[in-house]
Coordinates of C-alpha atoms and ligand atoms in Angstrom, one line a residue:
M548 CA 1.5 31.4 -10.6
E549 CA 5.0 32.9 -10.7
I550 CA 7.3 30.5 -12.6
R551 CA 10.8 30.7 -11.2
K552 CA 13.9 29.2 -12.9
P553 CA 15.0 26.0 -11.1
Q554 CA 18.6 25.4 -10.2
I555 CA 20.3 22.4 -11.7
T556 CA 21.5 20.2 -8.9
G557 CA 20.8 16.5 -9.7
K558 CA 23.6 14.4 -11.2
M559 CA 22.0 11.0 -11.8
I560 CA 18.5 11.8 -12.9
T561 CA 18.2 11.4 -16.7
G562 CA 14.4 11.4 -17.0
K563 CA 14.6 8.2 -19.1
N564 CA 12.6 5.1 -18.8
Y565 CA 14.3 1.9 -17.7
I566 CA 13.4 -1.0 -20.0
G567 CA 15.0 -3.8 -18.1
N568 CA 18.7 -2.8 -18.0
E569 CA 18.5 -0.3 -20.9
Q570 CA 17.7 3.4 -20.6
S571 CA 15.2 4.6 -23.2
A572 CA 13.6 7.9 -24.2
K573 CA 11.8 7.3 -27.5
G574 CA 8.8 9.5 -26.8
S575 CA 8.4 13.2 -27.4
K576 CA 6.1 13.9 -24.5
T577 CA 7.9 15.2 -21.4
Y578 CA 6.9 16.4 -18.0
S579 CA 8.5 17.8 -14.8
T580 CA 8.0 17.1 -11.1
F581 CA 7.2 19.8 -8.7
D582 CA 8.7 21.2 -5.5
P583 CA 5.6 22.1 -3.4
K584 CA 7.6 24.0 -0.7
L585 CA 9.2 26.4 -3.2
N586 CA 6.0 26.2 -5.4
I587 CA 8.1 25.7 -8.6
A588 CA 8.7 22.9 -11.1
T589 CA 11.9 20.9 -10.5
E590 CA 14.8 21.0 -12.9
W591 CA 14.1 17.4 -14.2
N592 CA 12.2 16.4 -17.3
F593 CA 10.9 12.9 -17.7
Y594 CA 10.1 11.2 -21.0
E595 CA 6.7 9.6 -21.0
A596 CA 6.9 5.9 -22.0
T597 CA 5.7 5.1 -25.5
E598 CA 3.5 2.1 -26.5
D599 CA 6.7 0.4 -27.9
E600 CA 8.6 0.9 -24.7
I601 CA 5.6 -0.5 -22.7
D602 CA 5.6 -3.5 -25.0
A603 CA 9.4 -3.9 -24.7
A604 CA 9.2 -3.8 -20.9
A605 CA 6.4 -6.4 -20.7
T606 CA 8.1 -8.7 -23.2
K607 CA 11.5 -8.5 -21.3
A608 CA 9.6 -9.1 -18.1
Y609 CA 7.9 -12.2 -19.5
N610 CA 11.2 -13.6 -20.9
A611 CA 13.0 -12.8 -17.6
F612 CA 10.2 -14.7 -15.7
Q613 CA 11.1 -18.0 -17.5
E614 CA 14.5 -17.9 -15.7
Y615 CA 13.7 -15.9 -12.6
K616 CA 10.8 -18.1 -11.4
N617 CA 13.2 -21.0 -11.0
F618 CA 15.8 -19.2 -8.9
S619 CA 16.4 -20.5 -5.4
G620 CA 15.1 -18.6 -2.4
S621 CA 18.6 -17.7 -1.3
K622 CA 19.5 -16.2 -4.8
K623 CA 16.4 -14.0 -4.8
A624 CA 17.2 -13.1 -1.1
D625 CA 20.6 -11.9 -2.2
F626 CA 19.0 -9.8 -4.9
L627 CA 16.6 -8.1 -2.4
I628 CA 19.4 -7.4 0.1
A629 CA 21.5 -5.9 -2.7
I630 CA 18.6 -3.6 -3.6
A631 CA 18.5 -2.4 0.0
E632 CA 22.3 -1.8 0.0
E633 CA 22.2 0.1 -3.3
I634 CA 19.3 2.3 -2.1
E635 CA 21.4 3.2 1.0
A636 CA 24.4 3.8 -1.2
L637 CA 22.5 6.6 -3.1
G638 CA 23.0 8.6 0.1
D639 CA 22.1 12.3 0.3
E640 CA 21.0 12.7 -3.3
L641 CA 18.2 10.3 -2.8
I642 CA 17.0 12.0 0.4
S643 CA 17.2 15.5 -1.1
T644 CA 15.3 14.4 -4.3
Y645 CA 12.6 12.9 -2.1
T646 CA 12.2 16.0 0.1
K647 CA 12.2 18.3 -3.0
E648 CA 9.6 16.3 -4.9
S649 CA 7.3 15.6 -1.9
G650 CA 7.6 18.6 0.5
L651 CA 8.1 16.0 3.2
P652 CA 10.8 16.6 5.8
E653 CA 14.2 14.9 5.8
G654 CA 13.5 12.9 9.0
R655 CA 10.5 11.4 7.3
A656 CA 12.5 10.6 4.2
K657 CA 15.2 8.8 6.2
G658 CA 12.7 6.9 8.3
E659 CA 10.8 5.8 5.2
R660 CA 14.0 4.8 3.5
G661 CA 14.9 2.6 6.5
R662 CA 11.4 1.1 6.4
T663 CA 11.8 0.3 2.7
M664 CA 15.2 -1.4 3.3
G665 CA 13.7 -3.2 6.2
Q666 CA 10.8 -4.6 4.1
L667 CA 13.3 -5.8 1.4
K668 CA 15.4 -7.6 4.1
A669 CA 12.3 -9.1 5.8
F670 CA 11.4 -10.7 2.5
A671 CA 15.0 -11.9 2.1
T672 CA 14.7 -13.6 5.5
L673 CA 11.4 -15.2 4.5
L674 CA 13.0 -16.6 1.3
K675 CA 16.0 -18.0 3.1
E676 CA 13.8 -19.8 5.6
G677 CA 11.7 -21.1 2.7
S678 CA 8.6 -22.5 4.3
W679 CA 6.4 -19.7 2.9
V680 CA 5.7 -21.9 -0.2
E681 CA 3.2 -23.9 1.9
A682 CA 4.4 -27.3 0.7
T683 CA 1.6 -29.8 1.4
I684 CA 2.1 -33.5 0.7
D685 CA -0.4 -36.4 0.8
T686 CA 1.5 -39.6 0.3
A687 CA 0.1 -42.5 -1.7
Q688 CA -1.9 -45.3 -0.1
P689 CA -1.9 -48.0 -2.9
E690 CA -3.7 -50.4 -0.5
R691 CA -6.6 -48.1 0.2
E692 CA -10.1 -49.6 -0.4
P693 CA -12.2 -49.3 -2.4
F694 CA -9.8 -47.1 -4.5
P695 CA -6.0 -46.6 -4.0
K696 CA -5.0 -43.1 -2.9
L697 CA -2.6 -41.3 -5.3
D698 CA 0.5 -39.3 -4.3
I699 CA -0.5 -35.5 -4.5
R700 CA 1.8 -32.6 -3.6
K701 CA 1.0 -28.9 -3.7
M702 CA 3.0 -25.7 -3.3
L703 CA 2.9 -22.0 -4.3
F704 CA 4.4 -20.7 -7.6
P705 CA 4.8 -17.1 -9.0
I706 CA 2.1 -15.9 -11.4
G707 CA 4.3 -13.8 -13.8
P708 CA 5.1 -10.2 -14.5
I709 CA 3.5 -7.7 -12.1
A710 CA 2.6 -4.0 -12.9
V711 CA 3.1 -1.8 -9.8
F712 CA 1.5 1.6 -9.3
G713 CA 3.1 3.4 -6.4
S714 CA 1.3 6.0 -4.3
S715 CA 1.9 9.7 -4.0
N716 CA 2.2 9.7 -0.3
F717 CA 5.0 7.1 0.2
P718 CA 7.6 7.8 -2.4
F719 CA 9.8 5.0 -1.0
A720 CA 7.8 2.5 1.1
F721 CA 4.7 2.2 -1.3
S722 CA 6.5 3.1 -4.6
T723 CA 9.4 1.9 -6.8
A724 CA 11.0 -0.5 -4.4
G725 CA 8.2 -0.5 -1.9
G726 CA 6.1 -3.4 -0.5
D727 CA 4.4 -4.3 -3.8
T728 CA 7.7 -4.5 -5.7
A729 CA 9.6 -6.3 -2.8
S730 CA 6.8 -8.9 -2.3
A731 CA 6.5 -9.6 -6.1
L732 CA 10.2 -10.0 -6.6
A733 CA 10.3 -12.2 -3.5
A734 CA 7.6 -14.4 -5.0
G735 CA 9.6 -14.8 -8.2
C736 CA 7.7 -12.3 -10.4
P737 CA 9.4 -9.6 -12.5
V738 CA 8.1 -6.1 -11.8
I739 CA 7.3 -3.2 -14.1
V740 CA 6.7 0.0 -12.1
K741 CA 4.5 2.7 -13.5
S742 CA 6.4 5.5 -11.8
H743 CA 4.3 8.0 -9.8
P744 CA 4.4 11.4 -11.7
M745 CA 4.8 13.4 -8.6
H746 CA 8.1 11.8 -7.6
A747 CA 9.5 10.5 -10.8
G748 CA 13.1 11.6 -9.9
T749 CA 13.0 9.7 -6.6
G750 CA 11.6 6.8 -8.6
E751 CA 14.4 7.0 -11.2
L752 CA 17.1 7.0 -8.5
V753 CA 15.6 4.0 -6.7
S754 CA 15.3 2.2 -10.1
S755 CA 19.0 2.8 -10.8
A756 CA 19.7 1.1 -7.4
I757 CA 17.5 -1.9 -8.3
L758 CA 19.3 -2.2 -11.7
K759 CA 22.7 -2.1 -10.0
A760 CA 21.5 -4.9 -7.7
V761 CA 20.3 -6.8 -10.9
E762 CA 23.8 -6.6 -12.3
R763 CA 25.6 -7.4 -9.0
T764 CA 23.5 -10.6 -8.3
G765 CA 23.2 -11.9 -11.9
M766 CA 19.5 -11.4 -12.3
P767 CA 18.0 -11.6 -15.9
D768 CA 17.5 -8.5 -17.9
G769 CA 13.9 -7.5 -17.6
V770 CA 13.3 -8.6 -14.0
F771 CA 12.7 -4.9 -13.3
S772 CA 11.6 -2.0 -15.5
N773 CA 10.5 1.6 -14.6
L774 CA 8.1 3.5 -16.9
N775 CA 7.4 7.2 -16.7
S776 CA 4.0 8.8 -17.3
S777 CA 2.1 11.8 -16.3
G778 CA -1.3 10.5 -17.3
I779 CA -3.4 7.4 -17.1
E780 CA -2.7 5.9 -20.6
V781 CA 0.7 4.2 -19.8
G782 CA -0.9 2.5 -16.8
Q783 CA -3.9 1.4 -18.8
Q784 CA -1.8 -0.1 -21.5
L785 CA 0.4 -1.9 -19.0
V786 CA -2.7 -3.5 -17.3
L787 CA -4.1 -4.5 -20.7
H788 CA -0.8 -6.0 -21.9
P789 CA -1.2 -9.8 -22.3
K790 CA 2.2 -10.5 -20.8
V791 CA 1.3 -8.7 -17.5
K792 CA -0.3 -11.2 -15.0
G793 CA -1.1 -9.1 -12.0
V794 CA -1.3 -5.6 -10.6
G795 CA -0.4 -3.9 -7.3
F796 CA -1.8 -0.4 -6.7
T797 CA -1.9 2.1 -3.8
G798 CA -3.8 5.3 -4.3
S799 CA -7.3 6.6 -4.8
I800 CA -10.6 4.7 -5.0
K801 CA -11.2 6.1 -8.4
G802 CA -7.8 5.0 -9.8
G803 CA -7.9 1.6 -8.1
T804 CA -11.4 0.7 -9.2
A805 CA -10.7 1.9 -12.8
L806 CA -7.7 -0.5 -13.1
Y807 CA -9.6 -3.3 -11.4
K808 CA -12.4 -3.0 -14.0
L809 CA -9.9 -2.8 -16.9
A810 CA -8.1 -5.9 -15.7
N811 CA -11.4 -7.8 -15.5
E812 CA -12.3 -6.8 -19.0
R813 CA -9.2 -8.4 -20.5
N814 CA -9.5 -11.6 -22.5
E815 CA -7.5 -13.2 -19.7
P816 CA -8.6 -11.3 -16.6
I817 CA -5.8 -10.8 -14.0
P818 CA -5.9 -10.0 -10.3
V819 CA -5.6 -6.4 -9.2
F820 CA -4.6 -5.8 -5.5
A821 CA -5.5 -2.2 -4.9
E822 CA -5.2 -0.5 -1.5
M823 CA -7.4 2.5 -1.7
G824 CA -9.3 5.0 0.4
S825 CA -10.3 4.8 4.1
I826 CA -11.6 7.1 6.8
N827 CA -10.6 4.8 9.6
P828 CA -13.4 5.1 12.1
V829 CA -12.5 5.6 15.8
V830 CA -15.1 4.7 18.4
A831 CA -14.7 6.6 21.6
L832 CA -16.6 4.5 24.3
P833 CA -17.9 6.4 27.3
S834 CA -15.1 5.6 29.8
A835 CA -12.4 6.7 27.4
L836 CA -13.9 10.1 27.3
S837 CA -14.9 10.4 30.9
E838 CA -11.5 9.2 32.2
N839 CA -8.9 10.1 29.5
G840 CA -10.8 12.5 27.2
T841 CA -8.2 15.3 27.3
E842 CA -5.3 12.9 26.7
W843 CA -7.1 11.3 23.7
A844 CA -8.1 14.7 22.3
K845 CA -4.4 15.7 22.3
K846 CA -3.3 12.4 20.8
Y847 CA -5.9 12.6 18.0
A848 CA -5.0 16.3 17.2
G849 CA -1.5 14.9 16.5
S850 CA -2.7 11.8 14.6
I851 CA -5.1 13.8 12.3
T852 CA -2.4 16.3 11.3
L853 CA 0.5 13.8 11.1
G854 CA 2.3 14.1 7.7
A855 CA -0.3 16.8 6.8
G856 CA -3.0 14.0 7.2
Q857 CA -1.7 12.3 4.0
F858 CA -1.9 8.8 5.3
C859 CA -4.3 6.1 4.2
T860 CA -4.8 5.4 8.0
N861 CA -5.6 8.9 8.9
P862 CA -8.5 9.1 11.5
G863 CA -11.1 10.8 9.3
L864 CA -14.1 9.8 11.5
I865 CA -14.5 9.8 15.3
L866 CA -17.7 8.4 16.8
G867 CA -19.0 8.9 20.3
I868 CA -22.3 8.8 22.3
K869 CA -23.7 12.3 23.2
N870 CA -22.9 13.3 26.7
T871 CA -20.8 16.0 28.6
S872 CA -17.6 14.0 28.2
L873 CA -18.0 14.0 24.4
N874 CA -18.6 17.8 24.5
Q875 CA -15.4 18.2 26.5
F876 CA -13.4 16.0 24.1
I877 CA -14.7 18.0 21.2
E878 CA -13.6 21.2 22.9
V879 CA -10.1 20.1 23.7
L880 CA -9.6 18.5 20.3
G881 CA -10.6 21.8 18.7
T882 CA -8.3 23.8 20.8
E883 CA -5.3 21.5 20.5
I884 CA -5.6 21.0 16.7
E885 CA -5.7 24.7 16.1
K886 CA -2.4 25.1 18.0
L887 CA -0.5 23.0 15.5
E888 CA 1.4 24.5 12.6
P889 CA 0.2 23.3 9.2
S890 CA 2.6 21.3 7.0
C891 CA 3.3 21.3 3.3
M892 CA 1.2 18.9 1.3
L893 CA 2.7 16.7 -1.5
H894 CA 1.6 18.6 -4.5
P895 CA -0.7 21.5 -5.6
N896 CA -3.2 18.9 -7.0
I897 CA -3.4 17.1 -3.6
H898 CA -3.7 20.5 -1.9
N899 CA -6.5 21.6 -4.3
N900 CA -8.4 18.3 -3.8
F901 CA -8.0 18.7 0.0
E902 CA -9.5 22.3 -0.2
K903 CA -12.3 21.1 -2.3
G904 CA -13.1 18.1 -0.1
K905 CA -13.1 20.3 3.1
Q906 CA -15.4 22.8 1.4
E907 CA -17.8 20.2 0.2
L908 CA -18.1 18.5 3.5
S909 CA -18.3 21.7 5.5
T910 CA -21.4 22.8 3.5
Q911 CA -23.4 19.5 4.2
D912 CA -26.6 19.8 6.2
G913 CA -26.1 19.5 10.0
T914 CA -22.3 20.0 10.1
D915 CA -20.7 22.4 12.5
V916 CA -17.1 23.5 12.6
I917 CA -15.1 22.4 15.7
A918 CA -11.7 23.7 14.5
S919 CA -10.4 25.4 11.5
Y920 CA -6.9 26.8 11.1
E921 CA -7.4 30.2 9.4
T922 CA -4.0 32.0 9.7
A923 CA -2.5 32.6 6.3
V924 CA 0.0 29.9 5.2
D925 CA 2.4 29.4 2.3
P926 CA 1.1 27.8 -0.9
N927 CA 0.4 24.1 -0.7
Y928 CA 0.3 24.0 3.1
G929 CA -2.8 22.1 4.4
Q930 CA -4.8 24.0 7.0
Q931 CA -6.5 21.5 9.3
K932 CA -10.2 21.4 9.9
V933 CA -12.5 19.3 12.1
L934 CA -16.3 19.2 11.8
T935 CA -19.0 17.7 14.0
V936 CA -22.4 16.2 13.0
N937 CA -25.3 14.3 14.6
G938 CA -25.5 10.5 14.0
S939 CA -28.8 10.8 12.2
D940 CA -27.4 13.4 9.7
F941 CA -24.3 11.3 9.1
L942 CA -26.4 8.1 8.5
E943 CA -28.5 9.9 5.9
N944 CA -25.7 11.5 3.9
P945 CA -23.1 9.2 2.2
K946 CA -21.1 12.3 1.2
L947 CA -20.0 12.7 4.8
H948 CA -18.4 9.2 4.6
Q949 CA -16.0 10.1 1.9
E950 CA -12.2 10.5 2.4
V951 CA -10.8 14.0 2.5
F952 CA -7.1 13.3 2.0
G953 CA -5.3 15.7 4.4
P954 CA -5.6 17.0 8.0
F955 CA -9.4 16.6 8.3
S956 CA -11.8 14.7 10.5
I957 CA -15.4 14.6 11.5
V958 CA -16.7 13.8 15.0
V959 CA -20.1 12.1 14.9
Q960 CA -22.3 12.6 18.0
C961 CA -24.6 9.5 18.2
A962 CA -27.8 9.5 20.2
N963 CA -27.1 6.1 21.6
A964 CA -25.2 2.8 21.2
N965 CA -27.8 1.5 18.7
E966 CA -27.3 4.5 16.4
L967 CA -23.6 4.0 16.6
T968 CA -23.9 0.3 15.7
D969 CA -26.2 1.2 12.7
I970 CA -23.6 3.7 11.4
L971 CA -20.8 1.1 11.6
H972 CA -22.9 -1.5 9.8
Q973 CA -23.6 1.1 7.0
L974 CA -20.0 2.3 6.6
E975 CA -18.0 1.3 3.6
G976 CA -15.1 -1.1 4.1
Q977 CA -12.1 0.4 6.0
L978 CA -8.4 -0.3 6.5
T979 CA -8.6 0.2 10.3
G980 CA -11.1 0.6 13.1
T981 CA -10.2 1.8 16.6
I982 CA -11.9 1.3 19.9
L983 CA -11.0 3.7 22.8
G984 CA -12.3 2.5 26.2
D985 CA -11.9 0.2 29.1
A986 CA -11.3 -3.5 28.4
S987 CA -14.6 -4.4 30.1
E988 CA -16.5 -2.2 27.6
I989 CA -15.5 -4.6 24.8
K990 CA -18.2 -6.9 26.4
T991 CA -20.6 -4.2 27.3
F992 CA -20.5 -2.8 23.8
E993 CA -20.3 -6.1 22.1
E994 CA -22.5 -5.2 19.2
V995 CA -20.6 -2.0 18.5
V996 CA -17.3 -3.9 18.5
D997 CA -18.7 -6.6 16.3
A998 CA -20.0 -4.1 13.8
L999 CA -16.7 -2.4 13.6
Q1000 CA -14.7 -5.6 13.3
S1001 CA -16.9 -6.7 10.3
R1002 CA -16.0 -3.5 8.4
V1003 CA -12.2 -3.3 8.8
G1004 CA -8.9 -5.1 8.1
R1005 CA -7.2 -4.1 11.4
I1006 CA -9.0 -3.4 14.7
I1007 CA -7.0 -1.3 17.3
F1008 CA -7.6 -1.0 21.0
N1009 CA -6.6 2.3 22.8
G1010 CA -4.3 3.7 20.1
V1011 CA -4.2 5.7 16.9
P1012 CA -4.5 4.2 13.5
T1013 CA -1.6 6.1 11.9
G1014 CA 1.6 4.0 11.9
V1015 CA 1.6 0.6 10.3
E1016 CA 4.1 -1.9 11.7
V1017 CA 5.8 -4.1 9.1
C1018 CA 5.5 -7.6 10.5
P1019 CA 4.1 -11.0 9.5
S1020 CA 0.9 -10.5 11.5
M1021 CA 0.0 -7.2 9.9
L1022 CA -3.1 -6.9 7.8
H1023 CA -3.1 -3.7 5.7
G1024 CA -6.2 -4.0 3.5
G1025 CA -9.9 -4.5 4.3
P1026 CA -13.3 -4.9 2.7
F1027 CA -14.0 -2.9 -0.5
P1028 CA -13.3 0.0 -1.1
A1029 CA -10.4 -0.1 1.4
S1030 CA -9.0 -2.8 -0.9
T1031 CA -10.1 -4.9 -3.9
D1032 CA -9.5 -8.1 -2.0
S1033 CA -9.9 -8.2 1.8
R1034 CA -8.3 -11.6 2.0
F1035 CA -4.8 -10.1 1.4
T1036 CA -2.4 -7.5 2.9
S1037 CA -0.1 -5.1 1.1
V1038 CA 2.1 -4.7 4.2
G1039 CA 4.2 -7.4 5.9
T1040 CA 5.6 -10.6 4.6
S1041 CA 2.1 -12.2 3.9
A1042 CA 1.9 -9.7 1.0
I1043 CA 3.9 -12.2 -1.0
K1044 CA 0.7 -14.4 -1.2
R1045 CA -0.9 -12.0 -3.7
W1046 CA 1.6 -13.0 -6.4
V1047 CA 1.5 -16.8 -6.2
R1048 CA -0.9 -19.6 -7.1
P1049 CA -1.0 -23.2 -5.8
V1050 CA -0.1 -26.0 -8.2
S1051 CA -0.7 -29.7 -7.4
Y1052 CA 1.7 -32.4 -8.7
Q1053 CA 0.0 -35.8 -9.0
N1054 CA 2.0 -39.0 -9.1
W1055 CA 5.1 -37.1 -10.1
P1056 CA 8.6 -38.8 -10.2
Q1057 CA 10.7 -37.8 -7.2
Q1058 CA 13.7 -36.5 -9.1
S1059 CA 11.5 -34.2 -11.2
L1060 CA 9.6 -32.6 -8.3
P1061 CA 10.6 -29.1 -7.0
D1062 CA 13.0 -29.4 -4.0
A1063 CA 10.2 -28.1 -1.7
L1064 CA 8.2 -31.3 -2.5
K1065 CA 10.9 -33.9 -2.5
N1066 CA 10.8 -36.7 0.0
D1067 CA 14.2 -35.9 1.6
N1068 CA 13.2 -32.2 2.1
P1069 CA 16.6 -30.8 0.9
L1070 CA 15.4 -27.2 1.8
H1071 CA 14.7 -28.3 5.5
I1072 CA 11.4 -26.4 5.4
M1073 CA 8.2 -26.9 7.4
R1074 CA 5.6 -28.8 5.4
I1075 CA 2.3 -30.5 6.0
V1076 CA 2.8 -34.2 5.3
D1077 CA -0.2 -36.4 5.6
S1078 CA -1.9 -33.6 7.6
E1079 CA 1.0 -33.1 10.1
H1080 CA 3.3 -30.1 10.3
T1081 CA 6.8 -31.3 10.1
N1082 CA 10.3 -30.5 8.7
S1083 CA 11.3 -34.2 8.7
K1084 CA 12.1 -36.2 5.6
I1085 CA 9.6 -38.7 4.3
D1086 CA 11.0 -42.2 4.6
Ligands
NAP317 P1 -4.0 8.1 -7.6 O1 -4.4 9.4 -8.2 O2 -5.0 7.0 -7.5 O3 -2.7 7.6 -8.5 C1 -1.9 6.5 -8.1 C2 -1.2 6.0 -9.4 O4 -2.2 5.3 -10.2 C3 -0.6 7.0 -10.3 O5 0.5 6.5 -10.8 C4 -1.7 7.3 -11.3 O6 -1.1 7.8 -12.5 C5 -2.3 6.0 -11.5 N1 -3.7 6.1 -11.9 C6 -4.7 6.7 -11.2 N2 -5.9 6.5 -11.8 C7 -5.6 5.8 -12.9 C8 -6.4 5.3 -14.0 N3 -7.7 5.5 -14.0 N4 -5.8 4.5 -14.9 C9 -4.5 4.3 -14.9 N5 -3.7 4.7 -13.9 C10 -4.2 5.5 -13.0 O7 -3.4 8.3 -6.1 P2 -2.3 9.3 -5.6 O8 -1.6 10.1 -6.7 O9 -1.5 8.5 -4.6 O10 -3.1 10.4 -4.7 C11 -4.3 10.9 -5.1 C12 -5.4 10.5 -4.1 O11 -5.3 9.2 -3.8 C13 -5.3 11.3 -2.8 O12 -5.9 12.5 -2.9 C14 -6.0 10.3 -1.9 O13 -7.4 10.5 -1.9 C15 -5.7 8.9 -2.4 N6 -4.7 8.2 -1.7 C16 -5.0 7.1 -1.0 C17 -4.0 6.4 -0.4 C18 -4.3 5.2 0.4 O14 -3.4 4.4 0.7 N7 -5.6 4.9 0.7 C19 -2.7 6.7 -0.6 C20 -2.4 7.8 -1.3 C21 -3.4 8.5 -1.9 P3 -1.2 9.3 -13.0 O15 -1.0 10.1 -11.8 O16 -0.1 9.4 -14.0 O17 -2.6 9.5 -13.6

């Protein structure tokens, strides 16, 4: 590859680690990020964190936790709002760094920045309202026979410092100040980010905004750190550090499961909330294809190629029952998807993996090509491909179930509804599942719908899986390997529940109870008192 000399443009990127409020570059190993559009390295060099720096970040985080865990909801809310404001104040330099390091367009960068700020503000609102701590009170009944009932009160408390591993495909919303960081800080947990090597400059700028917010709102030194690394060692050491008490991860199944295993081998195992791969099955029921087949084919051509297919919710699998409508759908999907211009992918490694994945699946028995964009493109641009296969071949071959990260999908032609149901039962856990059809078909194809619902975290009717709304009712997760714990979400305000544990206070003096559990309810929050939801005081 031709190596061109990069231009020096960045003002604020130092390439150093942020150990709490201090910048640090003790190591000798450095690496650069990459501009996939120009196909050259960027001008920035990043210092890989050393073992001492990892230890310093974890120790500072642990010390900061002793103070931060006791801060009021409104103080932590002010911190989160200040982070959002400081991210916005970074202005154009942040947007141009993001686009340079990811190859993603400016509109996407701005949209994702807005989403990231919105997430931080949503957690601030949750904290100010305060009821999220699930205060539950059972008052004493000294007269109860045969034994008196004791006063017991329970609420949620933060678990301690959290290591956050951001993803390649969302340099803002699932990275340095993304959902994992926002939810952990909201819960009262300090955060140590293992910066993603593909967008370390973007990560440093966002880190600098977080540290300005730390200073502005009087947060303890160590409540946030950002560590650089271009290999797996820094992340492994972080997960094994005894002062780290939880892990948030978004990325590959390989990476997520490796960290999950590592965390469970510790003397004190810790939870790892990893959001990993998914092929997001879409079931096209007969009426969807006979009545709106062309419309759905056009929509799915767009959804498969959106963001060069680099979404964890990309529709990588479309299932239908063999008939002429399915044939027509396949034909239109093929024609429409070949009309679209390929986009630049995030990095040469992601592009190479995409090419390998496409190649591997295209050579599996029984597969046929529906569409393949063959016109020459610039380096790192992802040429879309769609295959088709019979249900029986798909059932027999688990290779066809694997995620190809990029603009790729397989249409499975099932012999009948039973075969479709069998496939869904055998599928690995998924983030989403989609049903296209008429509302009456939900009943007619009850077993299909039930099989899909049992394998996914979010079930969609007549839509596309790409696009994840950030709201309290969102579930972004799913049965393994979509995530390591299907009971939790990484998107929306419920994501805070990953970083807390309940504690019960038995027979505890009023003045020493946390405010959320005191009789006079000074926070005016909703609680469950003697099995009733109420925000009243206890007389
Ligand atoms: P990744 O390779 O899993 O990396 C995510 C982060 O975890 C990086 O910081 C990486 O560090 C670290 N990491 C990975 N494996 C590790 C290990 N064994 N031990 C310690 N740290 C480890 O994911 P990615 O870079 O986002 O994208 C690569 C692939 O992940 C894609 O091709 C796609 O298949 C998948 N992906 C899935 C989703 C999703 O939401 N489902 C999103 C994005 C990507 P280093 O890079 O420094 O090793």
